[in-house]
Amino acid sequence: MSANATTPDVIAAKAPRAGVGGRAGRLLRGALRTRRGQIGLLLTLVVVGIAFLGPLFAGNPTALHGGPFEAPGGQAGALGGDSLGRSVLDRVLDGGWRILLISAAATAMAIVLGSVAGVVAAYRGGFADTVIMRTVDVLLGIPSLVFVLMLLSVVGSHAWLVIVGVGLTQAPQVARVLRAAAQDVSERDYVKAVAAWGVPPRTVIRRHVIPSLLTPLMVECALRLSFSIILVASLSFLGLGTQPPTADWGVMINENRVGLAQNVWGVLAPAILLATLAVGTNMFSDAIARANLSSGPAGDPTLQMALSASNVAEGDEPVGLEAIDEGSQ
Amino acid sequence: MAPPATAEVQRPPESEEEEGARWWQSPIAQMVWKRALLGILTLVLIAVIVYFATTVLPGDAATAILGQSATPARVAKVEAELGLEQPVVQRFVEWFGHAIRGDFGTSLSAAAPVGSHGGSAKEAVTKLVNEKLLNSVVLIGVTAIVSTLLGILAGMYAAFRRDGVFDTGGSVAALIASALPEFVVAIFVVMLFAVNVFAWFPALSLLPPGESILSHLNMLVLPVLALVIVTTPYVFRMTRGAMIEVLDTDYVEFARMKGVSPRKIAFRHALPNALAPVIQVVGLNLLYLAGGIVLVEAIFSYPGVGLALVEAINGRDVPTIQYIVLMLAVFYVILNIVTDVGVLLVTPRRRYPRS
Amino acid sequence: MSAADSGAGAAASGRRRPEVEVTDLAVRVERTEVPIVEGVSFSIEAGKTLGLVGESGSGKSTVAVGLLGYARRGLEIVSGTVRIGDTDILALDQKGLRGARGRIVSYVPQDPAAGLNPAHRLGPQLREAITAHEDLPKEQLEERVTELLESVDLPPTKRILRSYPHQISGGQQQRIAIAIAFACRPRLIVLDEPTTGLDVTTQRHILATIDELARVHDAAAVYVSHDLAAVAEVATDTAVMYAGRIVEQAPTARLFATPRHPYTAGLLASAPSAEEAHRLVGIEGHPPRPGNWPGGCAYADRCPRALPECRAAVPKLVEESPGQLVRCINPVPTEATSEVNLAVPVPAAVAASALAVRGLVADYSGTRVLHDIELTVPLGQTTAVVGESGSGKTTLARCLVGLHSSWQGEVLLGDRTESLRQAAAARSSEELREMQYIFQNPFGSLNPTMTVVENVEEPLRHFKRLSRSERRARAIEALETVSLGAAFADTMPGRMSGGERQRVAVARALVVEPSVLVCDEITSALDVSVQALLVEQLRDLQMERNLSMVFITHNLAVVRSIAQNMIVLQQGRIVEQGSVDAVLGNPQHPYTRQLLEDLPRLEARAGSRQVA
């Protein structure tokens, strides 16, 4: 920082750069300070670890090891055999990474598409807004799962199509949230103040609006990932995602549920992993949203204002508010 | 100019009866008109998407319907049936014209007409699907009633005992339940109540043909339970949040200062003001259920529209797919209007504008 | 407390037993046990009003609701008694409390728009106030409701009973709230800032109604307010609160004439007067937050009379002069004469104008909101724009700076002969730089995601080509001119108080060296001691830099203090204009006269009663 040259060291030492990266980090750290955030991240990391490291330890997931639904501990390994006599353990270890990669790609697509559409709709207004929001409405008019199923049923099951389909169903939500947030921010006095200097709209958006959208964007990322994982796994379960005989947690649950009474692990193991992953990502997104509530400067402007406005009002709450909220979780 | 001294005691605005406004000028009617028009536009656009996604996307429709191993002769026959040699737009217009008159063509699925006519008999898509509609309506309806009541009561209780054991436990349970994929929930429900732990209910809802689900209520329990588990958390969270916010307002404080009883504070002063977001979330839940029944019906082989859709997709039965997806879209549009009217009804500020 | 000096009944029976007696009320945060209010005691006789004065965070509102045995969420009443008549409110159980609230002691909320339930019509809300305590047959109930409405000067029509709260005006809402509070003829009525946010005329009417009702019912009242003048007008006795404790308490006239606690004296010195312009002496620093109360006197850190002993222990509330209790070991002497020069420096009169507005008309979504506005700001002087809510004064400000663009007419900046363009985007960079706008709400006008210094640097980025270090240096310099200095540079606005933020906003405007400042109600969200500091700061800057200002406000006393010229707006039209001395000294238009007459003032009571 060149500013150091002209200012005393004392100040430079405690100067936090308020860049976007810095605030994202602060928000994440805030989330990790909550119990919910810690548990959420832990659960997510455990499942992600199993999904990506699993293949290194897995035997051949399509090899046959005896009769169907063999009890655990036999030829088929610690978790027994599946509907065709393959090792449940090997298939569980190999069956997660595709879901994760596909979900991550779909989430990325949804976030990029949705946030661009949302911000453009908020800023262009008028015709662009109408077109974008109509499209959003239309896409929301078909349930996500049904929409992707419809695409897959005709074109056939391809990973890229799952990504595009899931991305398309998640993008409208992102667009809605970001459009609302951008509109909200642009109504604030500090944005108007900049407009009163004659600063061009493009600069206003880049310097003042986009940084304020960071919080909703991060919450959306985690939330959309969570939904994408569910959708992708559901598609596999219905037989339209990953195709047999490739190992996949969703596929496994479907294949092995007829043998629940003989070997419960063929269903239970992938179900537990999927459940843990979904709960983990969801808890983490919840923790980010909450971190925003309690964090000071990095926080969402809306909430900051609500909190500080009570300071101006003649009521004597400020005391209560802060004292109380700091204590909780 | 009125002297300032009396300016303050201005006339209160006319109440709605005296305004002389026609009913169709009321905010509700105006909103319904506007929404209905927008809804129709949305439906037309959805119809375009559905039609093009199912018939024009890469992956030739006839082959898709018949599978890769189809003989050229059969492919040609199906193509002729679908009218594939005509231009796309003309085909769409024709299809759409039939569709709005309720004619979606005949089912292409070989499995569909199990009835008396024998193997190759064609059944109207609408007839085949409508037979299953009631079962799905029962499933969605029962789920919605149970999850709404449960969610509102639990949410209110948690808000009143904020940070208590029930509130903390309930919030964690809601977080977990709302995160779980519904097919995983359904599988857990099957394991727990049908196969591995208790064997209280059937794992599959195999309804004898021609009978109503209402005469086999035991088959309804597990599908409903699975859907209630995934939908209730949303109602619970929203009710709790809205109630907490309302309980912190000045008017609830003022009501307490008047010496109003806690029960009246809860149901008369707080709840009506918390209803708007709750109605919205119930609407969202119903929309969600429209998609959620697909997985749950598939798992329980529950004879409803969702299962029909999965079967149609597996059998590449394009007309059936088109009909069901459009039906879901109509449901979406109508439900959106109903939700908005509901919100308007519980928000006097918007119902009677200050003029 | 002073002996009864009026009241026929009192004279006969000698000394009356106080109707309300509060002893040692203490409230704290439940979880952390941090005290919010401590050792509050007072008594009120029937028919009398106690004013409870304090700035934000002083605990006055907490005491107010405590009188109803109520603690806001997260707080708890730990000790004390509140005796009203023969009932000890704090000894009651939940059921007993419900019976007492509204019947023995009732409450008028601060913001009636928020206090009335938006989901119900007014009729049921009024009826409920009665039926919560009495079972009345329908006819009698309706009779009582009619009576109540008439007692607060509202027409008892079906129409008003069938209205929703949002359909009536703020003044009417407050009347309904007062009617509810008096519904069961309580012995004590607690008014929590009942006129904040209302226009002075409405405020005057509301205060008169309360006075009348309290007299008719012979009820005691507690009037909580941050507005010294309003308290001076309604209260027989006044208690001043600071950091959760009463620091001074006396008959109102005596308190305002001869304040003994340095904080009371400071508050009075901060308050501007509509009668004459004098320098406002604010109080530097801010009150300690609960949890950070110092060991001794909480005011010691800001007190000009502080002694080392002040920090040793909390001083006792002692009777310094008859009827005047003061919590201070070094009170202000009674014969204190101010040695500070309070004369206001006046900018030299000049012919040149910094800003001239000719024939401005403006529309807001199709309706004309400003008609034919003429306004001149002489170079280096301040012109005030005065009006109540809805007068169009903020729209005028936004037209000037180009945030509102549907207007016609001429706005001439400096010695230019051509009018500014309507929208900011169409104006030249130089024009935009020369006129800077400061927003009303200091909590919304700074970007919360940037540090203080980054906020101040923002206009420099746009108007000047400077190196990074040069920019920062200039921004810090601007912060220093508003006495914030480099220490605040890297904090986030979210961590600052309202007064500090407003100073940052001033610094941000000054950093580009404008010639005209447009200040839109910039002190209305601030406490009076903070307002004084900001006003004086602006005055000094104006003298130093020959700044010209358009000062928009509803507060006539502030106008007297800072402006040389003024216009009075009513419903978008100028009804009176001229020099401040002329307009306020000899108002011509009935509207201006009314505004001045309705303005509550400290002098009224302090002057008249003191002599007697």
mmCIF file of N, CA, C and O in Angstrom, chain B residues 1 4-5 8-18 162-163 248 250-251 253-254 256-262 264 268-269 272-273 348-349 352-354, chain C residues 65 68 70 72-73 98 101-102 107 109 114-121 125 128 133 159 162 164 166-169 171-172 175 180 201-202 205 570 594:
data_model
loop_
_atom_site.group_PDB
_atom_site.id
_atom_site.type_symbol
_atom_site.label_atom_id
_atom_site.label_comp_id
_atom_site.label_asym_id
_atom_site.label_seq_id
_atom_site.Cartn_x
_atom_site.Cartn_y
_atom_site.Cartn_z
ATOM 1 N N MET B 1 -57.264 28.007 1.457
ATOM 2 C CA MET B 1 -56.325 27.281 2.321
ATOM 3 C C MET B 1 -56.889 27.156 3.731
ATOM 4 O O MET B 1 -57.307 28.138 4.339
ATOM 5 N N PRO B 4 -54.054 26.273 9.622
ATOM 6 C CA PRO B 4 -53.247 25.150 10.082
ATOM 7 C C PRO B 4 -53.837 24.469 11.311
ATOM 8 O O PRO B 4 -53.679 23.282 11.500
ATOM 9 N N ALA B 5 -54.522 25.226 12.153
ATOM 10 C CA ALA B 5 -55.023 24.652 13.393
ATOM 11 C C ALA B 5 -55.945 23.480 13.129
ATOM 12 O O ALA B 5 -55.958 22.507 13.864
ATOM 13 N N GLU B 8 -54.831 19.563 10.844
ATOM 14 C CA GLU B 8 -54.374 18.280 11.361
ATOM 15 C C GLU B 8 -55.519 17.270 11.452
ATOM 16 O O GLU B 8 -55.370 16.096 11.158
ATOM 17 N N VAL B 9 -56.697 17.745 11.876
ATOM 18 C CA VAL B 9 -57.831 16.825 11.996
ATOM 19 C C VAL B 9 -58.463 16.682 10.626
ATOM 20 O O VAL B 9 -59.490 17.240 10.329
ATOM 21 N N GLN B 10 -57.765 15.943 9.786
ATOM 22 C CA GLN B 10 -58.296 15.811 8.443
ATOM 23 C C GLN B 10 -59.328 14.707 8.391
ATOM 24 O O GLN B 10 -59.436 13.889 9.287
ATOM 25 N N ARG B 11 -60.100 14.714 7.337
ATOM 26 C CA ARG B 11 -61.126 13.676 7.220
ATOM 27 C C ARG B 11 -60.476 12.330 6.970
ATOM 28 O O ARG B 11 -59.588 12.212 6.154
ATOM 29 N N PRO B 12 -60.945 11.347 7.695
ATOM 30 C CA PRO B 12 -60.421 10.009 7.381
ATOM 31 C C PRO B 12 -60.914 9.624 5.993
ATOM 32 O O PRO B 12 -61.949 10.123 5.553
ATOM 33 N N PRO B 13 -60.157 8.796 5.313
ATOM 34 C CA PRO B 13 -60.545 8.436 3.953
ATOM 35 C C PRO B 13 -61.842 7.643 3.959
ATOM 36 O O PRO B 13 -62.221 7.059 4.965
ATOM 37 N N GLU B 14 -62.477 7.667 2.843
ATOM 38 C CA GLU B 14 -63.721 6.921 2.720
ATOM 39 C C GLU B 14 -63.435 5.447 2.920
ATOM 40 O O GLU B 14 -62.427 4.936 2.486
ATOM 41 N N SER B 15 -64.332 4.770 3.588
ATOM 42 C CA SER B 15 -64.135 3.330 3.710
ATOM 43 C C SER B 15 -64.617 2.683 2.424
ATOM 44 O O SER B 15 -65.302 3.302 1.616
ATOM 45 N N GLU B 16 -64.287 1.405 2.291
ATOM 46 C CA GLU B 16 -64.409 0.808 0.963
ATOM 47 C C GLU B 16 -65.841 0.788 0.428
ATOM 48 O O GLU B 16 -66.082 0.935 -0.754
ATOM 49 N N GLU B 17 -66.824 0.644 1.335
ATOM 50 C CA GLU B 17 -68.205 0.545 0.846
ATOM 51 C C GLU B 17 -68.657 1.869 0.244
ATOM 52 O O GLU B 17 -69.428 1.905 -0.700
ATOM 53 N N GLU B 18 -68.190 2.955 0.841
ATOM 54 C CA GLU B 18 -68.707 4.251 0.443
ATOM 55 C C GLU B 18 -67.974 4.815 -0.765
ATOM 56 O O GLU B 18 -68.309 5.870 -1.255
ATOM 57 N N ARG B 162 -38.868 -18.683 22.587
ATOM 58 C CA ARG B 162 -37.661 -18.464 21.799
ATOM 59 C C ARG B 162 -36.432 -18.881 22.589
ATOM 60 O O ARG B 162 -36.308 -18.569 23.777
ATOM 61 N N ASP B 163 -35.517 -19.568 21.912
ATOM 62 C CA ASP B 163 -34.270 -20.058 22.502
ATOM 63 C C ASP B 163 -34.487 -21.134 23.542
ATOM 64 O O ASP B 163 -33.558 -21.521 24.249
ATOM 65 N N ASP B 248 -41.834 -8.760 18.276
ATOM 66 C CA ASP B 248 -40.954 -7.658 18.669
ATOM 67 C C ASP B 248 -41.484 -6.291 18.238
ATOM 68 O O ASP B 248 -40.839 -5.286 18.463
ATOM 69 N N ASP B 250 -43.861 -2.842 17.929
ATOM 70 C CA ASP B 250 -44.466 -1.921 18.886
ATOM 71 C C ASP B 250 -45.921 -2.262 19.156
ATOM 72 O O ASP B 250 -46.406 -2.089 20.263
ATOM 73 N N TYR B 251 -46.641 -2.727 18.116
ATOM 74 C CA TYR B 251 -48.073 -2.931 18.372
ATOM 75 C C TYR B 251 -48.327 -4.119 19.276
ATOM 76 O O TYR B 251 -49.297 -4.131 20.020
ATOM 77 N N GLU B 253 -46.192 -4.938 21.653
ATOM 78 C CA GLU B 253 -45.823 -4.365 22.950
ATOM 79 C C GLU B 253 -46.976 -3.523 23.495
ATOM 80 O O GLU B 253 -47.333 -3.617 24.671
ATOM 81 N N PHE B 254 -47.569 -2.719 22.621
ATOM 82 C CA PHE B 254 -48.678 -1.863 23.041
ATOM 83 C C PHE B 254 -49.851 -2.715 23.525
ATOM 84 O O PHE B 254 -50.514 -2.384 24.511
ATOM 85 N N ARG B 256 -49.633 -5.615 24.900
ATOM 86 C CA ARG B 256 -49.280 -6.088 26.234
ATOM 87 C C ARG B 256 -49.538 -4.996 27.259
ATOM 88 O O ARG B 256 -50.009 -5.253 28.362
ATOM 89 N N MET B 257 -49.235 -3.762 26.869
ATOM 90 C CA MET B 257 -49.416 -2.629 27.779
ATOM 91 C C MET B 257 -50.892 -2.352 28.049
ATOM 92 O O MET B 257 -51.240 -1.633 28.965
ATOM 93 N N LYS B 258 -51.754 -2.850 27.148
ATOM 94 C CA LYS B 258 -53.182 -2.678 27.375
ATOM 95 C C LYS B 258 -53.704 -3.726 28.341
ATOM 96 O O LYS B 258 -54.849 -3.657 28.763
ATOM 97 N N GLY B 259 -52.890 -4.724 28.647
ATOM 98 C CA GLY B 259 -53.346 -5.798 29.527
ATOM 99 C C GLY B 259 -54.077 -6.901 28.794
ATOM 100 O O GLY B 259 -54.932 -7.571 29.356
ATOM 101 N N VAL B 260 -53.744 -7.095 27.519
ATOM 102 C CA VAL B 260 -54.387 -8.153 26.740
ATOM 103 C C VAL B 260 -53.777 -9.504 27.107
ATOM 104 O O VAL B 260 -52.579 -9.596 27.389
ATOM 105 N N SER B 261 -54.610 -10.565 27.125
ATOM 106 C CA SER B 261 -54.118 -11.890 27.545
ATOM 107 C C SER B 261 -53.162 -12.469 26.501
ATOM 108 O O SER B 261 -53.282 -12.164 25.318
ATOM 109 N N PRO B 262 -52.231 -13.317 26.951
ATOM 110 C CA PRO B 262 -51.231 -13.878 26.037
ATOM 111 C C PRO B 262 -51.845 -14.614 24.845
ATOM 112 O O PRO B 262 -51.330 -14.539 23.737
ATOM 113 N N LYS B 264 -54.699 -14.014 23.392
ATOM 114 C CA LYS B 264 -55.194 -13.024 22.432
ATOM 115 C C LYS B 264 -54.030 -12.352 21.714
ATOM 116 O O LYS B 264 -54.138 -12.017 20.541
ATOM 117 N N ARG B 268 -54.668 -13.014 18.029
ATOM 118 C CA ARG B 268 -55.350 -11.843 17.469
ATOM 119 C C ARG B 268 -54.364 -10.768 16.999
ATOM 120 O O ARG B 268 -54.574 -10.124 15.991
ATOM 121 N N HIS B 269 -53.321 -10.573 17.796
ATOM 122 C CA HIS B 269 -52.427 -9.467 17.461
ATOM 123 C C HIS B 269 -51.232 -9.895 16.623
ATOM 124 O O HIS B 269 -50.818 -9.185 15.730
ATOM 125 N N PRO B 272 -52.222 -12.689 12.737
ATOM 126 C CA PRO B 272 -52.686 -12.083 11.484
ATOM 127 C C PRO B 272 -51.581 -11.316 10.753
ATOM 128 O O PRO B 272 -51.573 -11.260 9.525
ATOM 129 N N ASN B 273 -50.659 -10.755 11.500
ATOM 130 C CA ASN B 273 -49.579 -10.003 10.863
ATOM 131 C C ASN B 273 -48.444 -10.881 10.375
ATOM 132 O O ASN B 273 -47.574 -10.435 9.643
ATOM 133 N N PRO B 348 -54.186 -5.494 5.050
ATOM 134 C CA PRO B 348 -55.100 -4.375 4.827
ATOM 135 C C PRO B 348 -54.402 -3.175 4.209
ATOM 136 O O PRO B 348 -54.998 -2.446 3.424
ATOM 137 N N ARG B 349 -53.149 -2.984 4.545
ATOM 138 C CA ARG B 349 -52.406 -1.845 4.018
ATOM 139 C C ARG B 349 -52.407 -1.837 2.491
ATOM 140 O O ARG B 349 -52.408 -0.804 1.852
ATOM 141 N N TYR B 352 -56.555 -1.745 1.169
ATOM 142 C CA TYR B 352 -57.206 -0.437 1.160
ATOM 143 C C TYR B 352 -56.135 0.623 1.067
ATOM 144 O O TYR B 352 -55.690 1.146 2.076
ATOM 145 N N PRO B 353 -55.704 0.949 -0.135
ATOM 146 C CA PRO B 353 -54.638 1.926 -0.270
ATOM 147 C C PRO B 353 -55.081 3.258 0.313
ATOM 148 O O PRO B 353 -56.280 3.557 0.362
ATOM 149 N N ARG B 354 -54.105 4.048 0.756
ATOM 150 C CA ARG B 354 -54.435 5.287 1.459
ATOM 151 C C ARG B 354 -55.089 6.307 0.559
ATOM 152 O O ARG B 354 -55.619 7.284 1.025
ATOM 153 N N VAL C 65 -41.234 1.957 30.451
ATOM 154 C CA VAL C 65 -41.985 0.696 30.392
ATOM 155 C C VAL C 65 -41.870 -0.061 31.710
ATOM 156 O O VAL C 65 -42.750 -0.840 32.069
ATOM 157 N N LEU C 68 -44.721 0.003 34.012
ATOM 158 C CA LEU C 68 -45.822 -0.929 33.775
ATOM 159 C C LEU C 68 -45.395 -2.358 34.111
ATOM 160 O O LEU C 68 -46.032 -3.318 33.704
ATOM 161 N N TYR C 70 -42.861 -3.858 32.953
ATOM 162 C CA TYR C 70 -42.498 -4.502 31.703
ATOM 163 C C TYR C 70 -41.034 -4.263 31.412
ATOM 164 O O TYR C 70 -40.508 -3.179 31.670
ATOM 165 N N ARG C 72 -38.239 -4.841 28.213
ATOM 166 C CA ARG C 72 -38.142 -5.257 26.817
ATOM 167 C C ARG C 72 -37.326 -6.531 26.734
ATOM 168 O O ARG C 72 -36.624 -6.904 27.660
ATOM 169 N N ARG C 73 -37.419 -7.182 25.567
ATOM 170 C CA ARG C 73 -36.790 -8.476 25.361
ATOM 171 C C ARG C 73 -35.311 -8.472 25.737
ATOM 172 O O ARG C 73 -34.562 -7.608 25.336
ATOM 173 N N ARG C 98 -51.381 -8.044 34.155
ATOM 174 C CA ARG C 98 -52.294 -7.850 33.024
ATOM 175 C C ARG C 98 -53.486 -7.020 33.443
ATOM 176 O O ARG C 98 -53.962 -6.167 32.701
ATOM 177 N N ARG C 101 -52.217 -3.262 33.918
ATOM 178 C CA ARG C 101 -51.831 -2.519 32.717
ATOM 179 C C ARG C 101 -53.073 -2.059 31.972
ATOM 180 O O ARG C 101 -53.938 -2.865 31.639
ATOM 181 N N GLY C 102 -53.151 -0.792 31.709
ATOM 182 C CA GLY C 102 -54.315 -0.262 31.020
ATOM 183 C C GLY C 102 -55.369 0.217 31.997
ATOM 184 O O GLY C 102 -56.128 1.129 31.691
ATOM 185 N N TYR C 107 -50.108 3.295 28.811
ATOM 186 C CA TYR C 107 -48.914 3.622 28.044
ATOM 187 C C TYR C 107 -49.295 4.210 26.694
ATOM 188 O O TYR C 107 -50.202 3.719 26.033
ATOM 189 N N PRO C 109 -47.464 4.847 23.136
ATOM 190 C CA PRO C 109 -46.187 4.501 22.500
ATOM 191 C C PRO C 109 -45.608 5.672 21.717
ATOM 192 O O PRO C 109 -46.299 6.626 21.376
ATOM 193 N N ALA C 114 -46.606 2.681 14.417
ATOM 194 C CA ALA C 114 -46.126 1.330 14.686
ATOM 195 C C ALA C 114 -46.869 0.712 15.867
ATOM 196 O O ALA C 114 -46.873 -0.492 16.036
ATOM 197 N N GLY C 115 -47.489 1.547 16.682
ATOM 198 C CA GLY C 115 -48.130 1.040 17.893
ATOM 199 C C GLY C 115 -49.519 0.482 17.664
ATOM 200 O O GLY C 115 -49.997 -0.334 18.445
ATOM 201 N N LEU C 116 -50.179 0.922 16.602
ATOM 202 C CA LEU C 116 -51.506 0.383 16.313
ATOM 203 C C LEU C 116 -51.346 -0.820 15.391
ATOM 204 O O LEU C 116 -50.525 -0.809 14.481
ATOM 205 N N ASN C 117 -52.163 -1.840 15.650
ATOM 206 C CA ASN C 117 -52.020 -3.078 14.879
ATOM 207 C C ASN C 117 -52.517 -2.891 13.444
ATOM 208 O O ASN C 117 -53.686 -2.594 13.225
ATOM 209 N N PRO C 118 -51.625 -3.082 12.460
ATOM 210 C CA PRO C 118 -52.003 -2.816 11.070
ATOM 211 C C PRO C 118 -53.053 -3.784 10.532
ATOM 212 O O PRO C 118 -53.649 -3.531 9.498
ATOM 213 N N ALA C 119 -53.274 -4.903 11.230
ATOM 214 C CA ALA C 119 -54.186 -5.913 10.697
ATOM 215 C C ALA C 119 -55.624 -5.679 11.141
ATOM 216 O O ALA C 119 -56.518 -6.363 10.673
ATOM 217 N N HIS C 120 -55.843 -4.755 12.078
ATOM 218 C CA HIS C 120 -57.203 -4.572 12.585
ATOM 219 C C HIS C 120 -57.684 -3.152 12.399
ATOM 220 O O HIS C 120 -56.907 -2.209 12.423
ATOM 221 N N ARG C 121 -59.000 -3.025 12.270
ATOM 222 C CA ARG C 121 -59.604 -1.693 12.186
ATOM 223 C C ARG C 121 -59.509 -1.023 13.542
ATOM 224 O O ARG C 121 -59.293 -1.662 14.573
ATOM 225 N N GLN C 125 -59.778 -2.179 18.028
ATOM 226 C CA GLN C 125 -58.615 -1.892 18.869
ATOM 227 C C GLN C 125 -59.009 -1.015 20.054
ATOM 228 O O GLN C 125 -58.505 -1.182 21.161
ATOM 229 N N GLU C 128 -61.172 -3.184 22.457
ATOM 230 C CA GLU C 128 -60.376 -4.159 23.200
ATOM 231 C C GLU C 128 -59.751 -3.528 24.442
ATOM 232 O O GLU C 128 -59.614 -4.185 25.477
ATOM 233 N N HIS C 133 -60.521 -5.255 30.371
ATOM 234 C CA HIS C 133 -60.651 -5.072 31.819
ATOM 235 C C HIS C 133 -62.077 -5.068 32.326
ATOM 236 O O HIS C 133 -62.326 -5.315 33.487
ATOM 237 N N ARG C 159 -67.072 5.835 10.231
ATOM 238 C CA ARG C 159 -66.000 5.850 9.257
ATOM 239 C C ARG C 159 -64.635 5.703 9.944
ATOM 240 O O ARG C 159 -63.798 4.913 9.528
ATOM 241 N N ARG C 162 -64.128 2.264 11.357
ATOM 242 C CA ARG C 162 -63.903 1.213 10.358
ATOM 243 C C ARG C 162 -62.614 1.425 9.555
ATOM 244 O O ARG C 162 -62.322 0.677 8.639
ATOM 245 N N TYR C 164 -58.539 1.500 8.886
ATOM 246 C CA TYR C 164 -57.322 0.849 9.355
ATOM 247 C C TYR C 164 -56.324 1.937 9.754
ATOM 248 O O TYR C 164 -56.415 3.059 9.246
ATOM 249 N N HIS C 166 -53.407 2.720 8.888
ATOM 250 C CA HIS C 166 -52.640 3.406 7.848
ATOM 251 C C HIS C 166 -53.496 4.397 7.076
ATOM 252 O O HIS C 166 -52.976 5.171 6.284
ATOM 253 N N GLN C 167 -54.818 4.360 7.301
ATOM 254 C CA GLN C 167 -55.682 5.251 6.523
ATOM 255 C C GLN C 167 -55.883 6.611 7.178
ATOM 256 O O GLN C 167 -56.559 7.463 6.630
ATOM 257 N N ILE C 168 -55.362 6.810 8.391
ATOM 258 C CA ILE C 168 -55.522 8.108 9.045
ATOM 259 C C ILE C 168 -54.159 8.770 9.242
ATOM 260 O O ILE C 168 -53.122 8.127 9.116
ATOM 261 N N SER C 169 -54.173 10.053 9.557
ATOM 262 C CA SER C 169 -52.909 10.798 9.649
ATOM 263 C C SER C 169 -52.165 10.475 10.941
ATOM 264 O O SER C 169 -52.729 9.882 11.870
ATOM 265 N N GLY C 171 -51.198 12.411 13.326
ATOM 266 C CA GLY C 171 -51.799 13.049 14.488
ATOM 267 C C GLY C 171 -53.027 12.284 14.961
ATOM 268 O O GLY C 171 -53.230 12.087 16.163
ATOM 269 N N GLN C 172 -53.831 11.829 14.015
ATOM 270 C CA GLN C 172 -55.017 11.059 14.374
ATOM 271 C C GLN C 172 -54.645 9.728 15.008
ATOM 272 O O GLN C 172 -55.270 9.286 15.962
ATOM 273 N N ARG C 175 -53.850 10.325 18.501
ATOM 274 C CA ARG C 175 -55.053 10.550 19.298
ATOM 275 C C ARG C 175 -55.725 9.234 19.666
ATOM 276 O O ARG C 175 -56.214 9.056 20.784
ATOM 277 N N ILE C 180 -56.907 5.082 23.686
ATOM 278 C CA ILE C 180 -56.742 3.726 24.218
ATOM 279 C C ILE C 180 -56.127 3.787 25.611
ATOM 280 O O ILE C 180 -56.559 3.096 26.532
ATOM 281 N N THR C 201 -47.404 21.891 14.971
ATOM 282 C CA THR C 201 -48.798 22.234 15.230
ATOM 283 C C THR C 201 -49.556 21.032 15.792
ATOM 284 O O THR C 201 -50.282 21.131 16.777
ATOM 285 N N THR C 202 -49.335 19.874 15.162
ATOM 286 C CA THR C 202 -49.944 18.650 15.655
ATOM 287 C C THR C 202 -49.466 18.364 17.072
ATOM 288 O O THR C 202 -50.243 18.021 17.955
ATOM 289 N N HIS C 205 -51.288 20.381 19.583
ATOM 290 C CA HIS C 205 -52.639 19.881 19.850
ATOM 291 C C HIS C 205 -52.624 18.646 20.724
ATOM 292 O O HIS C 205 -53.431 18.492 21.635
ATOM 293 N N GLN C 570 -44.886 26.078 2.226
ATOM 294 C CA GLN C 570 -46.073 25.349 2.633
ATOM 295 C C GLN C 570 -46.685 24.762 1.383
ATOM 296 O O GLN C 570 -46.985 25.481 0.429
ATOM 297 N N GLN C 594 -48.155 30.788 12.983
ATOM 298 C CA GLN C 594 -48.629 29.569 13.635
ATOM 299 C C GLN C 594 -47.450 28.679 14.028
ATOM 300 O O GLN C 594 -47.370 28.182 15.144
#
